[in-house]
Coordinates of C-alpha atoms in Angstrom, one line a residue:
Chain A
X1 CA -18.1 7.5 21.6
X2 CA -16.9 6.2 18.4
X3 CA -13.6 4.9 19.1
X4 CA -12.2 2.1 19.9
X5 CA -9.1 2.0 21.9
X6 CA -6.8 -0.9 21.3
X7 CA -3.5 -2.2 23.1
X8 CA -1.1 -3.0 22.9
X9 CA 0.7 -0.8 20.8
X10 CA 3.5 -2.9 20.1
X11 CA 4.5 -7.0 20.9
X12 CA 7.3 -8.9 21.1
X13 CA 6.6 -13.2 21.5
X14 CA 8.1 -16.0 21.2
X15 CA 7.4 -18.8 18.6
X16 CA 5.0 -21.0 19.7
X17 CA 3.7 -18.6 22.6
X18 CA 0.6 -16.7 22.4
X19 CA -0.5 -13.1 21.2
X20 CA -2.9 -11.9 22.7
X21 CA -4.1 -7.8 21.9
X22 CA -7.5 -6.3 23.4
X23 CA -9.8 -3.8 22.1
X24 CA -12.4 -1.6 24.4
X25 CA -15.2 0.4 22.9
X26 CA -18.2 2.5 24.3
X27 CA -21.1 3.0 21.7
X28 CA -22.9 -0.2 21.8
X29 CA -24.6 0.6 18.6
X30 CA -21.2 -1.4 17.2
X31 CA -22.8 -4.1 15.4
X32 CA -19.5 -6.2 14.1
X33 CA -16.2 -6.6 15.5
X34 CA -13.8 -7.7 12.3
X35 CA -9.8 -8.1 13.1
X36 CA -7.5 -7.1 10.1
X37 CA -4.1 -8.3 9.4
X38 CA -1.7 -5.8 7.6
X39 CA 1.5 -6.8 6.2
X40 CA 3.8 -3.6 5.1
X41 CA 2.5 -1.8 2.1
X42 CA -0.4 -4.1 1.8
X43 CA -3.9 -3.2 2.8
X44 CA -6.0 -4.7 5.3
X45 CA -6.7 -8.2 5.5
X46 CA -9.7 -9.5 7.2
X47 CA -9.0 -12.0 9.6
X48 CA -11.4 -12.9 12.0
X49 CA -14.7 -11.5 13.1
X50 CA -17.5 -11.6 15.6
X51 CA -20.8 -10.5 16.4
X52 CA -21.6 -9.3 20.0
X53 CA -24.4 -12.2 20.4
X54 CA -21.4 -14.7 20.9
X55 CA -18.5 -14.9 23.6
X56 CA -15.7 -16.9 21.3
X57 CA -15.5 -17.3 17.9
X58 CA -12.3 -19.5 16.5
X59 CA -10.7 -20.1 13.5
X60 CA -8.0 -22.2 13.3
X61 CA -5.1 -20.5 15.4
X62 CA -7.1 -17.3 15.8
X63 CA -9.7 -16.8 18.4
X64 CA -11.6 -14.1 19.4
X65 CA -13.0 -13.2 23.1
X66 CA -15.9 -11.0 23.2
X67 CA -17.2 -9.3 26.6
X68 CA -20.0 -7.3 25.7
X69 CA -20.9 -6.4 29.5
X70 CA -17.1 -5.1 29.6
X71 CA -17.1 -3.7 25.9
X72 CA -14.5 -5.9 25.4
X73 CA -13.4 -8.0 23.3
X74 CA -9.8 -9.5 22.3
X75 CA -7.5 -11.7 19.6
X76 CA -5.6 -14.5 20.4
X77 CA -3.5 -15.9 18.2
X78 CA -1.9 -19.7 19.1
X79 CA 1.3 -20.9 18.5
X80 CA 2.6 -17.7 16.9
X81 CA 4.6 -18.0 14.2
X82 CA 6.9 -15.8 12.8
X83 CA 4.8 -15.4 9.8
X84 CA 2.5 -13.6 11.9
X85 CA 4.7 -10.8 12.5
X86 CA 2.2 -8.1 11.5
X87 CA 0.1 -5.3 12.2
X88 CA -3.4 -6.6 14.0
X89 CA -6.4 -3.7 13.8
X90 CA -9.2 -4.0 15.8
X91 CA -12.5 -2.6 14.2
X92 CA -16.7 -1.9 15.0
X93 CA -18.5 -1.6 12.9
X94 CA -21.7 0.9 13.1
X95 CA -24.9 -0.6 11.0
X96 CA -25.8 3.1 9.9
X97 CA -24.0 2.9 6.8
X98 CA -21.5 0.3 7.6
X99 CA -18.5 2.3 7.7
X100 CA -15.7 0.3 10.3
X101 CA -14.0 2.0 13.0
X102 CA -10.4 0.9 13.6
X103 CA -8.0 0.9 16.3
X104 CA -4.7 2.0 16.8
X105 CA -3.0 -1.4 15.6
X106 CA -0.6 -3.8 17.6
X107 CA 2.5 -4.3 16.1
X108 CA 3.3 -8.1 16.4
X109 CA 6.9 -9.4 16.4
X110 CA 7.1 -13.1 16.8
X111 CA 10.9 -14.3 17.1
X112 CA 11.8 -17.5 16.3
Chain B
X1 CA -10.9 -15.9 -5.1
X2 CA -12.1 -12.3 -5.7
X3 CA -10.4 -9.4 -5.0
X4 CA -10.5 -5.4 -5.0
X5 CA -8.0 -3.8 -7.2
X6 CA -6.7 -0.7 -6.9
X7 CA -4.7 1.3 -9.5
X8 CA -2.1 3.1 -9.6
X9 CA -0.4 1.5 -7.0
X10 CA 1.8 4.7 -6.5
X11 CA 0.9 8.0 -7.2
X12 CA 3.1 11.2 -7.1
X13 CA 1.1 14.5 -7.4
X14 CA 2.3 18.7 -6.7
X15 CA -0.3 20.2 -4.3
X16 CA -3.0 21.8 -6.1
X17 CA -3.4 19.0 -8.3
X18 CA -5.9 16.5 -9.2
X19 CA -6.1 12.9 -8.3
X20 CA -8.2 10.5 -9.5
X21 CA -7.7 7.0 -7.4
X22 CA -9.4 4.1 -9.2
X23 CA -10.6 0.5 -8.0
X24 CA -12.4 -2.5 -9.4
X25 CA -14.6 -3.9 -6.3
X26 CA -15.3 -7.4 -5.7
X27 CA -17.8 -8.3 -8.7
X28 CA -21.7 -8.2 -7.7
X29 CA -20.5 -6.7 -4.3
X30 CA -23.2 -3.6 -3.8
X31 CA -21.2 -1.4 -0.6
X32 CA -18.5 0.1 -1.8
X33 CA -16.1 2.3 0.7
X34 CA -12.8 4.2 0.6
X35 CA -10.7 4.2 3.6
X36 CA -7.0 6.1 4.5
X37 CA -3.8 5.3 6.4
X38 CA -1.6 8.4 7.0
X39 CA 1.8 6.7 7.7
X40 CA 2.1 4.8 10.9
X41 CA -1.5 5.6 12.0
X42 CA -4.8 3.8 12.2
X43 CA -7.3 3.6 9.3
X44 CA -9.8 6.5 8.8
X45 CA -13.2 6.0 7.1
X46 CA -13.8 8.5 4.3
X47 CA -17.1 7.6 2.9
X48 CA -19.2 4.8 1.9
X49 CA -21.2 4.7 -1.5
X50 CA -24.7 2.4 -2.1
X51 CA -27.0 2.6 -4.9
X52 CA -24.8 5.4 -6.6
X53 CA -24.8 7.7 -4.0
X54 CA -23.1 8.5 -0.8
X55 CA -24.5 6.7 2.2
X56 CA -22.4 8.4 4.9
X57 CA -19.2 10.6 4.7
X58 CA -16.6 11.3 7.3
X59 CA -15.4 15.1 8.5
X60 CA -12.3 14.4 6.5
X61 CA -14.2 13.8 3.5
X62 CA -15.2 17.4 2.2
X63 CA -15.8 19.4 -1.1
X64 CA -12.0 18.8 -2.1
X65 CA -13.4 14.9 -2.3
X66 CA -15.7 13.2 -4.4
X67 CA -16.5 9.9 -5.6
X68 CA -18.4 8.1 -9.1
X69 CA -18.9 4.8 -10.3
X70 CA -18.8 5.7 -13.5
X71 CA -19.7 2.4 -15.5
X72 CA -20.6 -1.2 -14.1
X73 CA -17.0 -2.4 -12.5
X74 CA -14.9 1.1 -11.7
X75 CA -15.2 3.3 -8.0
X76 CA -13.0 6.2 -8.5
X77 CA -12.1 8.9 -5.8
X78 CA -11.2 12.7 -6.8
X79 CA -9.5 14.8 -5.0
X80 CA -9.7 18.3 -6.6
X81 CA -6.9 20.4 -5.3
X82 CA -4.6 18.0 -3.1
X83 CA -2.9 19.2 0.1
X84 CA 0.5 17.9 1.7
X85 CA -1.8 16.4 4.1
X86 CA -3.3 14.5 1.9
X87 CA -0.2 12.4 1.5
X88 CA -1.4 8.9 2.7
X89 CA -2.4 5.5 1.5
X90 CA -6.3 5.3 0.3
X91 CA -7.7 1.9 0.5
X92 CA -10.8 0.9 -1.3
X93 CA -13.1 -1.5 0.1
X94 CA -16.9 -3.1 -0.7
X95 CA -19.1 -5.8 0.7
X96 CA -21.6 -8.0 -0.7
X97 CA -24.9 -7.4 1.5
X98 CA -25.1 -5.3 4.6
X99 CA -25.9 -8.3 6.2
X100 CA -22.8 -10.4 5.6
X101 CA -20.9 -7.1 7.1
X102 CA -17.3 -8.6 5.8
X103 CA -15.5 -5.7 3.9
X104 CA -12.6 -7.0 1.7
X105 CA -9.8 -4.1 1.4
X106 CA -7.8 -3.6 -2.1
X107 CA -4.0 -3.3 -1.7
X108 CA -4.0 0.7 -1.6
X109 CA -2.7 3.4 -3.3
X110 CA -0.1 5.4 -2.1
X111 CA -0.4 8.7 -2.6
X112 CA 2.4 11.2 -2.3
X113 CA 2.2 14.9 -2.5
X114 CA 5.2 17.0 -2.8

């Protein structure tokens, strides 16, 4: 009930193509979605975030999709760039408390 | 711009030891969390901390943990008697008001435990 499942595990794309990586959850308590960007012995970054009373939020290159019938929701990131090359979490967070819920993480390669 | 801090970066410890993990939150932030990454896996809540004392703890979290703000600025997390499974990166993390829900993460200690 309190997970949240995110794929994919791993990505390969292109410069200049688009990322995309979807996360699914159940408890619709989940009052925040944030993204997190994680470099290799960094710690989390946040990136983007939304709240489930809007579809699309967009910053920049990064947009996020939310489908709160689905339990959806998903990050795009435009014109990848090999800078990008990351790990991307997904997270919920539940209000009790405020303690985020991650997801597996997307490994992002972008070649150039 | 603000950030958490975390100290030591690295830490090195035999099992049965104590650890004390330190970190300077974001200043006049009042939610303050701690948060671990076992290598190559997702991040785990461990407990968050409000008004100097624990708001909510996770199953991992038990009596072998504990966390104090001991002054104004610091957040420190114990661990009494460390296992080898307590091997992992421990990120700190706080937030200003419940209601702006953005957590900022500090860069993590690793912690290693031979």
């Amino acid at each position: 009930q309190q997970q949240v499942k995110q794929s994919p595990q791993s990505l390969i794309v292109q410069k200049g193509g688009i990322s995309i990586i979807n996360c699914a959850y159940e408890n619709t308590a989940f009052d925040y979605f944030p993204w997190y960007q994680q470099f290799p012995g960094k710690g989390p970054a946040l990136l983007i975030a939304i709240r489930p009373d809007v579809s699309e939020k967009k910053e920049g290159r990064f947009t996020i999709s939310f489908n709160k019938s689905a339990k959806q929701f998903s990050l795009h990131i435009m014109d990848s760039q090999p800078g990008d090359s990351a790990t991307y979490f997904c997270a919920a967070r539940l209000d009790q408390g405020g303690k985020l819920i991650f997801g597996q993480g997307t490994e992002l390669s972008v070649k150039p | 711009e603000p950030e958490v801090t975390q100290t030591p970066s690295h830490q090195v410890t035999q099992m049965g030891q104590e650890v004390i993990l330190r970190c300077v939150p974001i200043s006049n932030h009042l939610y303050f969390y701690w948060y671990r990454q076992i290598l190559g896996q997702k991040v785990e809540f461990l407990v968050s901390f409000y008004n100097n004392e624990i708001s909510e703890k996770s199953e991992i979290f038990d009596d072998q943990f504990s966390v104090e703000r001991p002054d104004g600025s610091n957040f420190t997390l114990k661990i009494r008697s460390t296992k080898l499974e307590d091997s992992a990166m421990y990120f700190c993390a706080s937030s200003g008001y419940r209601v702006s829900y953005e957590q900022y993460f500090g860069p993590g200690t690793r912690l290693t435990v031979t």
